[in-house]
Tab-separated table of C-alpha atoms in Angstrom:
chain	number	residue	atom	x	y	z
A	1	UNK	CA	1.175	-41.956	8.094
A	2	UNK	CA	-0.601	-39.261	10.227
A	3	UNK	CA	1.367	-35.718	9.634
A	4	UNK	CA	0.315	-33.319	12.509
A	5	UNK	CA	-0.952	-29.571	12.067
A	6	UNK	CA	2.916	-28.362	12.561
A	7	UNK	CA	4.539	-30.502	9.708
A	8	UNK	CA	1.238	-29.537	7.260
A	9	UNK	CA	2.361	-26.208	7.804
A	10	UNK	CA	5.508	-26.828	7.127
A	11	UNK	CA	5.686	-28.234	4.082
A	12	UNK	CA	2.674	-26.002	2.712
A	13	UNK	CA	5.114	-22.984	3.424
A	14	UNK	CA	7.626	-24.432	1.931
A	15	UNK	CA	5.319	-25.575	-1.509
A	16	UNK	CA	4.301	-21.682	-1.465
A	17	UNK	CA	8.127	-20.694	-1.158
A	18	UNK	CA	9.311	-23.000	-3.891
A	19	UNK	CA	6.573	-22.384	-6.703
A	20	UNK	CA	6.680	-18.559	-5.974
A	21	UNK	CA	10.754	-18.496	-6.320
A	22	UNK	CA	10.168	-20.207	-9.484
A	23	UNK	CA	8.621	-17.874	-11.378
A	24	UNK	CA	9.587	-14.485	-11.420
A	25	UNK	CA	7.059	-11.667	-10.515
A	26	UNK	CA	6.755	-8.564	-12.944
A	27	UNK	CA	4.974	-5.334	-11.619
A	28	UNK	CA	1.039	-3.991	-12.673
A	29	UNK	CA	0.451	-0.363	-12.418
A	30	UNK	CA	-2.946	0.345	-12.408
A	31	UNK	CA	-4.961	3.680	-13.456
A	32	UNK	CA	-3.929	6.501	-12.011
A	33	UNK	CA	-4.473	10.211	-13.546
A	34	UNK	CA	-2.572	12.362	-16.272
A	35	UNK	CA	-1.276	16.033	-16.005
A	36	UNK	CA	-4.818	16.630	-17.683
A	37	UNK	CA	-6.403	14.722	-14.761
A	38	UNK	CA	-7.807	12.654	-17.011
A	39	UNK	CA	-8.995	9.108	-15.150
A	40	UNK	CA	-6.927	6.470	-16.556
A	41	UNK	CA	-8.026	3.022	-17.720
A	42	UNK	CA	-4.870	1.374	-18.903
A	43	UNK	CA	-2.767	-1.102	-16.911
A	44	UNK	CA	1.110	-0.767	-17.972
A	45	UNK	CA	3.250	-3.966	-16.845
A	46	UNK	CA	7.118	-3.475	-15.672
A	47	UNK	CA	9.143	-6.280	-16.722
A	48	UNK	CA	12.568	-5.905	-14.073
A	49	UNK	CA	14.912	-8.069	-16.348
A	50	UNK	CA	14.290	-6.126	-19.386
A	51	UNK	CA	13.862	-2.776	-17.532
A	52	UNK	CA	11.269	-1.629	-19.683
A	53	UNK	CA	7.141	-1.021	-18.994
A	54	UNK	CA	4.357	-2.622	-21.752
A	55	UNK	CA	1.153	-1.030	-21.859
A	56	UNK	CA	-1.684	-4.047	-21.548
A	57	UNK	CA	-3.748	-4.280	-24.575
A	58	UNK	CA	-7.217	-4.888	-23.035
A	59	UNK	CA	-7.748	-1.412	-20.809
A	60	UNK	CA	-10.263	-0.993	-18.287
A	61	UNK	CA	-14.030	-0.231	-18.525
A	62	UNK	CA	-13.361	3.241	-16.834
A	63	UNK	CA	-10.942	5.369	-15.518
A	64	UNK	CA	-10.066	5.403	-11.870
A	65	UNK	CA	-7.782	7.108	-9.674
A	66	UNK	CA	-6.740	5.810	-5.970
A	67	UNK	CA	-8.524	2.556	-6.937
A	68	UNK	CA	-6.952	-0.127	-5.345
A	69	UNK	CA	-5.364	-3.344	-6.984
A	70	UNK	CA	-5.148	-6.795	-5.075
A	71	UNK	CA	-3.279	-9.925	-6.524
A	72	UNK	CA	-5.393	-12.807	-5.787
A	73	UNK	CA	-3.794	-16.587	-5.013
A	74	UNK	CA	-4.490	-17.472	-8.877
A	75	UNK	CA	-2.061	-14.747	-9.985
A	76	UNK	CA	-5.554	-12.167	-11.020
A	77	UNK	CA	-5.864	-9.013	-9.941
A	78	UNK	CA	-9.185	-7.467	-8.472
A	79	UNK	CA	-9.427	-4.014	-9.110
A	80	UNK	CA	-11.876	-2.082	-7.122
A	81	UNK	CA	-13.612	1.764	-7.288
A	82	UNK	CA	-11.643	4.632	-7.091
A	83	UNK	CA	-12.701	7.853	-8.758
A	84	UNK	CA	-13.610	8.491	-12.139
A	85	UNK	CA	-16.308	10.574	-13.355
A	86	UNK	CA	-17.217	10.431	-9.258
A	87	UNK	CA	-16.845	7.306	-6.542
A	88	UNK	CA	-17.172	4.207	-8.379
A	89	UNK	CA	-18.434	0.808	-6.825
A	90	UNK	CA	-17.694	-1.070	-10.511
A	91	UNK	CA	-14.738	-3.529	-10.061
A	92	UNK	CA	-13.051	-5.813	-12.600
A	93	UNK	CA	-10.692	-8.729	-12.893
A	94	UNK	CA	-7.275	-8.556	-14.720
A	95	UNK	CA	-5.670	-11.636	-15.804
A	96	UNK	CA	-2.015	-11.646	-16.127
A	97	UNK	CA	-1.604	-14.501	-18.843
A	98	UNK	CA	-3.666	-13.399	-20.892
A	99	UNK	CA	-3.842	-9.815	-20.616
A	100	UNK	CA	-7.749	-9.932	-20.005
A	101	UNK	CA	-9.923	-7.030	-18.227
A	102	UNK	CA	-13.411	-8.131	-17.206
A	103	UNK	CA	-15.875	-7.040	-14.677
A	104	UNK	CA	-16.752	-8.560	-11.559
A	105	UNK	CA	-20.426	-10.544	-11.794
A	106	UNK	CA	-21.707	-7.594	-9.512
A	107	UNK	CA	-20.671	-4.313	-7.758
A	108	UNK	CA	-19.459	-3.111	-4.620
A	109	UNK	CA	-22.230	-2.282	-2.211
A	110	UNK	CA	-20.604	0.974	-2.147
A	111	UNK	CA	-19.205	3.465	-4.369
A	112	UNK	CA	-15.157	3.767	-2.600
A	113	UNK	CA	-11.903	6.208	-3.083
A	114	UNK	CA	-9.245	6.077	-1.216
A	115	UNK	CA	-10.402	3.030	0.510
A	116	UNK	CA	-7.688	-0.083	1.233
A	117	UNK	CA	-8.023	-4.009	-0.123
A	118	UNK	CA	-6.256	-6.659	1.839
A	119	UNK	CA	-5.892	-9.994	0.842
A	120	UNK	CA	-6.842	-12.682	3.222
A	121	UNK	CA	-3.762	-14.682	2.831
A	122	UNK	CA	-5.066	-18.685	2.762
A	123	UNK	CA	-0.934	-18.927	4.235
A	124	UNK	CA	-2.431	-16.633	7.491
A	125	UNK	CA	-5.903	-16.771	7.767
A	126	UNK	CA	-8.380	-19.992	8.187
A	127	UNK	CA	-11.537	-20.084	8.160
A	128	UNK	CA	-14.600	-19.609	5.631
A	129	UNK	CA	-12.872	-15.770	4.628
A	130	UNK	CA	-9.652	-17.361	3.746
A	131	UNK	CA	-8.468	-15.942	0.116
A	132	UNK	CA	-11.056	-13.652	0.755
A	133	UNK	CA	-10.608	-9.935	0.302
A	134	UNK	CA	-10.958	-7.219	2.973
A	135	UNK	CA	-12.633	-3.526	1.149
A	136	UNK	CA	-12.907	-0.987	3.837
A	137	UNK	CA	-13.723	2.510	3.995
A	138	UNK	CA	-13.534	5.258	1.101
A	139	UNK	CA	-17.526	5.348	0.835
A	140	UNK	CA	-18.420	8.400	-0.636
A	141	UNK	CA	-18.129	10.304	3.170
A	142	UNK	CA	-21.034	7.786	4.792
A	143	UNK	CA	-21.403	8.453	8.274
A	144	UNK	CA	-20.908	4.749	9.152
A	145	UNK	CA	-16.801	3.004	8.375
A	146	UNK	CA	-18.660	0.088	5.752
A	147	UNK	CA	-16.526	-2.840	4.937
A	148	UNK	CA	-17.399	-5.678	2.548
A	149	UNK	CA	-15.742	-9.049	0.921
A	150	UNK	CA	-14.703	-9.886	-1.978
A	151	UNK	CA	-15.690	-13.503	-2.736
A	152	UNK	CA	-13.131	-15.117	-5.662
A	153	UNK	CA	-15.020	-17.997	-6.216
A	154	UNK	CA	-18.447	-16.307	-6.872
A	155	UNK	CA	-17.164	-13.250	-8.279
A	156	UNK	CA	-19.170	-11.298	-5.998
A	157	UNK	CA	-19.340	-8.634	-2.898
A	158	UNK	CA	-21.086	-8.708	0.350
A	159	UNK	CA	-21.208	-7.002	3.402
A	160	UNK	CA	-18.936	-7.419	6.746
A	161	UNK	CA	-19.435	-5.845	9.584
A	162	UNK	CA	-18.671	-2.093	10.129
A	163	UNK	CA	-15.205	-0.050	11.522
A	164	UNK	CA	-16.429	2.050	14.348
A	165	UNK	CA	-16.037	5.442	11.830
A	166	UNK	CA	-15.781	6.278	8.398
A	167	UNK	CA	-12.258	6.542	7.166
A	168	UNK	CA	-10.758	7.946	3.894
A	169	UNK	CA	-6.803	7.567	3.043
A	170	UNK	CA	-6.478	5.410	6.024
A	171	UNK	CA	-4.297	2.290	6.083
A	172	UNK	CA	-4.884	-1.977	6.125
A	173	UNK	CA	-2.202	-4.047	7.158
A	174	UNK	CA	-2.921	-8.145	7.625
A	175	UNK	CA	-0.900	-9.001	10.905
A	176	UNK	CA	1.153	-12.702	10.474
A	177	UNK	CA	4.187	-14.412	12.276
A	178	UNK	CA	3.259	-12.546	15.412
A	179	UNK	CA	3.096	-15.586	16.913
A	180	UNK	CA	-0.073	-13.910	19.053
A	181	UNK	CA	-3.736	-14.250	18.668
A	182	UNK	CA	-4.171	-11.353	16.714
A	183	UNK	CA	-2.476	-13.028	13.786
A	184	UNK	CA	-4.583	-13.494	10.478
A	185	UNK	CA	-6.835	-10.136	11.989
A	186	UNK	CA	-6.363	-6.681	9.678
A	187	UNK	CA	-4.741	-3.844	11.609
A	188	UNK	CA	-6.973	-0.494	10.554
A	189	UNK	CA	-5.054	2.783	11.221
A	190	UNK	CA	-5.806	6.865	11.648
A	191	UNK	CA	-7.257	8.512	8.189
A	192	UNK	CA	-9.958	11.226	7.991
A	193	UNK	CA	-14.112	11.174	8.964
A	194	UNK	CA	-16.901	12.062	6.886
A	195	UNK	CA	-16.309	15.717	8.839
A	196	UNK	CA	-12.758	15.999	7.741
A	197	UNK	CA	-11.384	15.267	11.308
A	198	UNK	CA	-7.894	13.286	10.910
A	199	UNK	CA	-8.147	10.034	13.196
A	200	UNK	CA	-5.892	8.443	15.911
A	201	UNK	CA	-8.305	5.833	16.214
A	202	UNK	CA	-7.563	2.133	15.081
A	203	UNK	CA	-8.967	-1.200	14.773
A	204	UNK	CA	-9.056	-4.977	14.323
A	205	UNK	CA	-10.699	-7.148	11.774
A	206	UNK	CA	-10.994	-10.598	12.808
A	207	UNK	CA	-12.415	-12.655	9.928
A	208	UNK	CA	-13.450	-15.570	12.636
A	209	UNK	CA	-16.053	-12.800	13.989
A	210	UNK	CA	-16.512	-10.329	10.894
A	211	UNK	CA	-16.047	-7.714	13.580
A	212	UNK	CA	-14.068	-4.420	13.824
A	213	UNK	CA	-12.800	-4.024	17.289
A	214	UNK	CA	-10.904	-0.463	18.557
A	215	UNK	CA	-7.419	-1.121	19.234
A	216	UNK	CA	-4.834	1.146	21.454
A	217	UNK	CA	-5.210	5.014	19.101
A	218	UNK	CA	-2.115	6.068	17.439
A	219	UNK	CA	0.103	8.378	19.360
A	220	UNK	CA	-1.121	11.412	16.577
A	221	UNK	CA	-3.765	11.646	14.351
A	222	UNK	CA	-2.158	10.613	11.036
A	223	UNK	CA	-4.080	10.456	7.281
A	224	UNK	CA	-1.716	9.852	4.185
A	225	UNK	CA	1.109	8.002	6.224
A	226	UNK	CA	2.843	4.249	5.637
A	227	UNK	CA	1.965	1.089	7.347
A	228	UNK	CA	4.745	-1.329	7.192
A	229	UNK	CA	4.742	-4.882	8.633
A	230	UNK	CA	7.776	-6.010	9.886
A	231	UNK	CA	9.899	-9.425	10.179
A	232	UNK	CA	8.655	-9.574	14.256
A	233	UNK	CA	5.415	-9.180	13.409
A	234	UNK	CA	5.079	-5.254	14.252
A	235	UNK	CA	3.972	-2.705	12.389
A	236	UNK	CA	5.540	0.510	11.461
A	237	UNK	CA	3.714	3.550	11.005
A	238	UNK	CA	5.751	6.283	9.034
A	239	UNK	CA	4.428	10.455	8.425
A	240	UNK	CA	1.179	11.675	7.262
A	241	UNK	CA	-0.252	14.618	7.995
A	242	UNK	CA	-1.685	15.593	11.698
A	243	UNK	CA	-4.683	18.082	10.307
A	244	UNK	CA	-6.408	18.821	7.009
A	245	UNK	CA	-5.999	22.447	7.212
A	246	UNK	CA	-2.655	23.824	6.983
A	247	UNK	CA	-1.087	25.241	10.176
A	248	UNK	CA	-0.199	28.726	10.869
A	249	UNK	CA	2.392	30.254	8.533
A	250	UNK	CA	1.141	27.874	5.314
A	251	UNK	CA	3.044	25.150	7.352
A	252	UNK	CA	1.802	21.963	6.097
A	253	UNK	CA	1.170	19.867	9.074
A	254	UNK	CA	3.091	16.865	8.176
A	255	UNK	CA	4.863	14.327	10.322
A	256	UNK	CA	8.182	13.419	10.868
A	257	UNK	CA	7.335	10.887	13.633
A	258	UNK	CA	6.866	7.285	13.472
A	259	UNK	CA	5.353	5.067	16.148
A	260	UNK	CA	5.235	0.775	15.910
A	261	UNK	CA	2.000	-0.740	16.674
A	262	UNK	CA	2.467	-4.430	18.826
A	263	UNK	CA	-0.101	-7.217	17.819
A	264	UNK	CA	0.948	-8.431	21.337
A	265	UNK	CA	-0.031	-5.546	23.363
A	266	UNK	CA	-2.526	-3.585	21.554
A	267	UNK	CA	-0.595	-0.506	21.690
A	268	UNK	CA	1.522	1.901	20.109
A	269	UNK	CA	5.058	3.282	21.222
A	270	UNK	CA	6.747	6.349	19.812
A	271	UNK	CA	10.051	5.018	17.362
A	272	UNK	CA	13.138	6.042	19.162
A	273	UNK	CA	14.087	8.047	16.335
A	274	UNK	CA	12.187	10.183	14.233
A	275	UNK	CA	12.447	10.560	10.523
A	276	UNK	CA	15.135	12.730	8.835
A	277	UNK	CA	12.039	14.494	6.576
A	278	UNK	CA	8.854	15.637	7.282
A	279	UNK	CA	6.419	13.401	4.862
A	280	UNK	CA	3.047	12.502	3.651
A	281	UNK	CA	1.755	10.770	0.351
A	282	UNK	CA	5.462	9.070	0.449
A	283	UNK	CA	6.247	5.513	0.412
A	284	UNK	CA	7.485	2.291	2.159
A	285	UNK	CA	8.847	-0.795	1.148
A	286	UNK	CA	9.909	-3.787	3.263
A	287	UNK	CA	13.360	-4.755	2.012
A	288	UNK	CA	14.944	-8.141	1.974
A	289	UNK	CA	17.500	-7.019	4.850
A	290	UNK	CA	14.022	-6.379	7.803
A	291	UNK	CA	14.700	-2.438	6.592
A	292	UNK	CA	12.315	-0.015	5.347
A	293	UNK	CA	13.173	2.160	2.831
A	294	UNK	CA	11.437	5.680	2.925
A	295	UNK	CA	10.596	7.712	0.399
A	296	UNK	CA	9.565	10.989	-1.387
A	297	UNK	CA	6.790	12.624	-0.237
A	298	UNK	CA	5.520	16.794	0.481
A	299	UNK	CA	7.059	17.592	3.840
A	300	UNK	CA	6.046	20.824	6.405
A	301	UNK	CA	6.945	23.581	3.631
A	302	UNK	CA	4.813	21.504	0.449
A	303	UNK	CA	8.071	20.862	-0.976
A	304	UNK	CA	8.146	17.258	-2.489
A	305	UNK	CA	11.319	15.491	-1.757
A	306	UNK	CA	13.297	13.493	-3.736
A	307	UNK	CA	14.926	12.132	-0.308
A	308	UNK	CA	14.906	8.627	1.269
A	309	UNK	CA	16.108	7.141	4.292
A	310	UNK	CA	16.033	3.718	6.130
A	311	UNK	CA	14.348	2.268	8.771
A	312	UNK	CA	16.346	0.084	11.033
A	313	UNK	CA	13.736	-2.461	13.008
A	314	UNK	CA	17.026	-3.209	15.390
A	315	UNK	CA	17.722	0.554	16.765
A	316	UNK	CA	13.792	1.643	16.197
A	317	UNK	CA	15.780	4.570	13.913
A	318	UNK	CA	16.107	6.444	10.732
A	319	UNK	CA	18.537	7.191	8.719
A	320	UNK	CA	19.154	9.309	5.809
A	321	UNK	CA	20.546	8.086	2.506
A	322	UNK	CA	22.737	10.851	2.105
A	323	UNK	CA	22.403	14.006	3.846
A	324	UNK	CA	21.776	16.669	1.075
A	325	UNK	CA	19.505	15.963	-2.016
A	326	UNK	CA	19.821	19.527	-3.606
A	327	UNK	CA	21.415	20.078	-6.940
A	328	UNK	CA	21.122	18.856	-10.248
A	329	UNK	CA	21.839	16.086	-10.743
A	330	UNK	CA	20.707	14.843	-7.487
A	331	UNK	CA	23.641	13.342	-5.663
A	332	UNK	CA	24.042	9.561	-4.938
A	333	UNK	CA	21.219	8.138	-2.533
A	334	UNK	CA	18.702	11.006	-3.583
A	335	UNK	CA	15.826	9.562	-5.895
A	336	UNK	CA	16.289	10.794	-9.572
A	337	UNK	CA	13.335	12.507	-9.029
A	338	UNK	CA	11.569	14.279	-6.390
A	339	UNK	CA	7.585	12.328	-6.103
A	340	UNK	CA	4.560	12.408	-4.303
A	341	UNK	CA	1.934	9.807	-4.448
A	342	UNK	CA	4.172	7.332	-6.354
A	343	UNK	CA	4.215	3.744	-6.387
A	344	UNK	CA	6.833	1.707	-4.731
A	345	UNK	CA	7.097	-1.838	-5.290
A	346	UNK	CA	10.141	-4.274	-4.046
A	347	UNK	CA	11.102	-7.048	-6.640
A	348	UNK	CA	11.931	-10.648	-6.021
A	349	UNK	CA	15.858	-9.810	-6.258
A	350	UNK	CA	15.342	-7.445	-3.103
A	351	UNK	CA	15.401	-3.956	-5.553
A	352	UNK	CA	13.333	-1.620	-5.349
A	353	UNK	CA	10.950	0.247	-8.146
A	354	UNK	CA	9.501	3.548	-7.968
A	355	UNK	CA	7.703	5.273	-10.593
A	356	UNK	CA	5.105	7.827	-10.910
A	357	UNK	CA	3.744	10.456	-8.969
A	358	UNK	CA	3.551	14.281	-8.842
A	359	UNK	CA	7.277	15.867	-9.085
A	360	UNK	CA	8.319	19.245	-7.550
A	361	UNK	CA	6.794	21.239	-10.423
A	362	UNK	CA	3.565	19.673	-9.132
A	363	UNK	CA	3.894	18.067	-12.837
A	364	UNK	CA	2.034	14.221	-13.306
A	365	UNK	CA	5.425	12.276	-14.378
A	366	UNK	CA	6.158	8.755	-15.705
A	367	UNK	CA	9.413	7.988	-15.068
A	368	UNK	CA	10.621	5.001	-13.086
A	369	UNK	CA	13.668	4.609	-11.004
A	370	UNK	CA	15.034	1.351	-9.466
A	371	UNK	CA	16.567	1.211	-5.397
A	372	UNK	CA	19.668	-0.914	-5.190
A	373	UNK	CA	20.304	-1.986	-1.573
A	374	UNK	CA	23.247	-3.451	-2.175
A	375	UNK	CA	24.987	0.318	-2.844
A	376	UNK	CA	21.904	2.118	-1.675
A	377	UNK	CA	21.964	4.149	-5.020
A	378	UNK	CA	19.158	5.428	-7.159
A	379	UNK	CA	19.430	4.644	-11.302
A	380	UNK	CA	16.652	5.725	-13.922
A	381	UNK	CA	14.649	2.583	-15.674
A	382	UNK	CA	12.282	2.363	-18.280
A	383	UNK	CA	9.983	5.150	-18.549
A	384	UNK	CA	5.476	4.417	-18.347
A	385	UNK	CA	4.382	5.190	-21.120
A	386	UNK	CA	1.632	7.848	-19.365
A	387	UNK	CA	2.158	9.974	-16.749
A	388	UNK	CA	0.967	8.552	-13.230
A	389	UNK	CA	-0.556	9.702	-10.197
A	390	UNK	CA	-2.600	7.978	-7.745
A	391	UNK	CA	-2.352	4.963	-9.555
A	392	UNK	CA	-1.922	1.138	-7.711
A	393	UNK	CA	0.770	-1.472	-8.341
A	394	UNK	CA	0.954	-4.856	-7.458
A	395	UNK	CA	3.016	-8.649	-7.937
A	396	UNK	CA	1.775	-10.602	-11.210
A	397	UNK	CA	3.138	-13.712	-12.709
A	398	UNK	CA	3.379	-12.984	-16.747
């Protein structure tokens, strides 16, 4: 019997939904730096049934902060530059199962911080780049935006074609269930130049064409903000900060705006609300419900919040958790702690878990703290065993 393209589909989705539901996905935090800013090289792993973190035995072959870590469709993890002693182009493999760290047969063509790694998802993306990965930007301030792939089945990097500028802290977001042509492309968004000038600009990726093509600019220039992709096949674009310098007054210039880009149109719209907080280096996470939950983050003072709201897709609004996070402790809905440049990482049982970051001491912490939707509190969980900042999480199968 002859099954057509729609029925293949099908039932690969639903092979995908029923082996990943099977096995339940711990957490890898990756590198990071200490209150010594000392480059880290370990890997801890969070285990959300036992509520505790494990340190990996193997440990990297350097340190590296703002690297970036990718889970791969055979449950490894490429791990790629970051800084450590300067920009690094070294990347390495970790494997889950057996707790092994190995580098990749060669380097990245270019030494990258603060760059972004997207997974070309076989599930989205055909073609001769599917399961590919997507490296762009971070490149040591080069006056050209480079981009290269990852290959997993030679181990090895090669060139793409170029963004139209160099980008640092910028953000990647693979586009799916659009149900538009852009779906399968890589949605490229604001970030800063090799001059220090924060971007509107944006961009495709299409992985037919290996070409970057400039996309409708974001509504304000925006470097350290959250791209979210949503249930309709939208994205959400949260904060950041408008300017490098800061603004008259020692006002940071940090956002409290949020706009949604449309794969359908091109273009971005303002939200109809705007966030309760003023954020960059914050967080978003895609919960179970189509919500996004918000949080931390240094808003127009420098203060770093221990706040969170919600993002409801339906009203195009925000909403605060609870309306007052001062005191100690920090009433219900407020995170236990207040972070910046934390991790944030939603489990297969639709919680949350945050951990890391710089807390309003401007101390490098280590504790964790799960997100319960269900009574939208915050609750303390097992502890890293290193203070974190700048470090990358991802999904692994143990």
């Amino acid at each position: 019997m002859k099954l057509n393209k729609f029925v293949v589909i099908f039932l690969v989705i639903n092979f995908f939904i029923l082996t990943s539901c099977s096995q339940s996905h711990d957490v890898a935090v990756v590198g990071g730096s200490d209150n010594s800013e000392k480059m880290l090289n370990s890997i801890e792993v969070y285990d959300p049934t036992a509520g505790t973190f494990s340190v990996v035995p193997s440990t990297m072959s350097t340190g590296r902060m703002t690297a970036t870590a990718t889970t791969l469709g055979n449950n490894t993890v490429l791990i790629a530059g970051g800084q450590g002693s300067g920009a690094l182009n070294s990347a390495e493999i970790y494997q889950p199962l057996n707790n092994n760290i190995a580098l990749t047969a060669g380097n990245m063509n270019h030494p990258r911080v603060a760059h972004t790694a997207t997974f070309l998802d076989p599930a989205v993306v055909s073609g001769s780049l599917s399961g590919q990965v997507l490296i762009t930007g971070g490149d040591a301030f080069s006056t050209i935006g480079t981009a290269e792939l990852y290959n997993t089945a030679t181990n090895l990097f090669s060139n793409t074609g170029n963004m139209s500028i160099a980008r640092r802290q910028h953000t990647a977001t693979l586009i799916s269930h659009c149900g538009c042509a852009a779906d399968g492309s890589v949605l490229i968004t604001g970030g800063y130049d090799n001059q220090s000038n924060v971007l509107a600009s944006a961009e495709l990726y299409n992985p037919t064409t290996q070409v970057f093509t400039p996309v409708g600019n974001l509504l304000s220039p925006r470097f350290r903000h959250t791209a979210t992709l949503l249930n309709d096949g939208t994205v959400l674009i949260t904060g950041g900060a408008s300017q490098m310098a800061a603004k008259p007054g020692n006002i940071n210039p940090a956002l409290n705006s949020a706009e949604i880009y449309s794969p359908k149109t091109g273009k971005f719209t303002q939200a109809k609300g705007v966030m309760s907080s003023y954020r960059e280096g914050h967080a978003a996470s895609l919960l179970q419900d189509g919500t996004v939950l918000i949080t931390g983050g240094q808003d127009n003072h420098f203060l770093i919040e221990n706040s969170a709201e919600l993002y409801n897709p339906t009203t195009s609004t925000f909403t605060a958790i609870t309306n007052s996070c001062a005191g100690s402790p920090p009433p219900t809905g407020c995170m236990t702690s207040s972070r910046d440049f934390h991790i944030s990482q939603t489990l297969d049982d639709g919680r949350v878990l945050i951990a890391g970051g710089v807390n309003s001491q401007f101390s490098v912490i280590a504790s964790a703290e799960i997100y319960n939707p269900a009574n939208k509190t915050f609750n303390t969980t097992g502890s890293m065993s290193t203070p974190r900042d700048g470090a990358a999480a991802c999904l692994i199968i143990k």
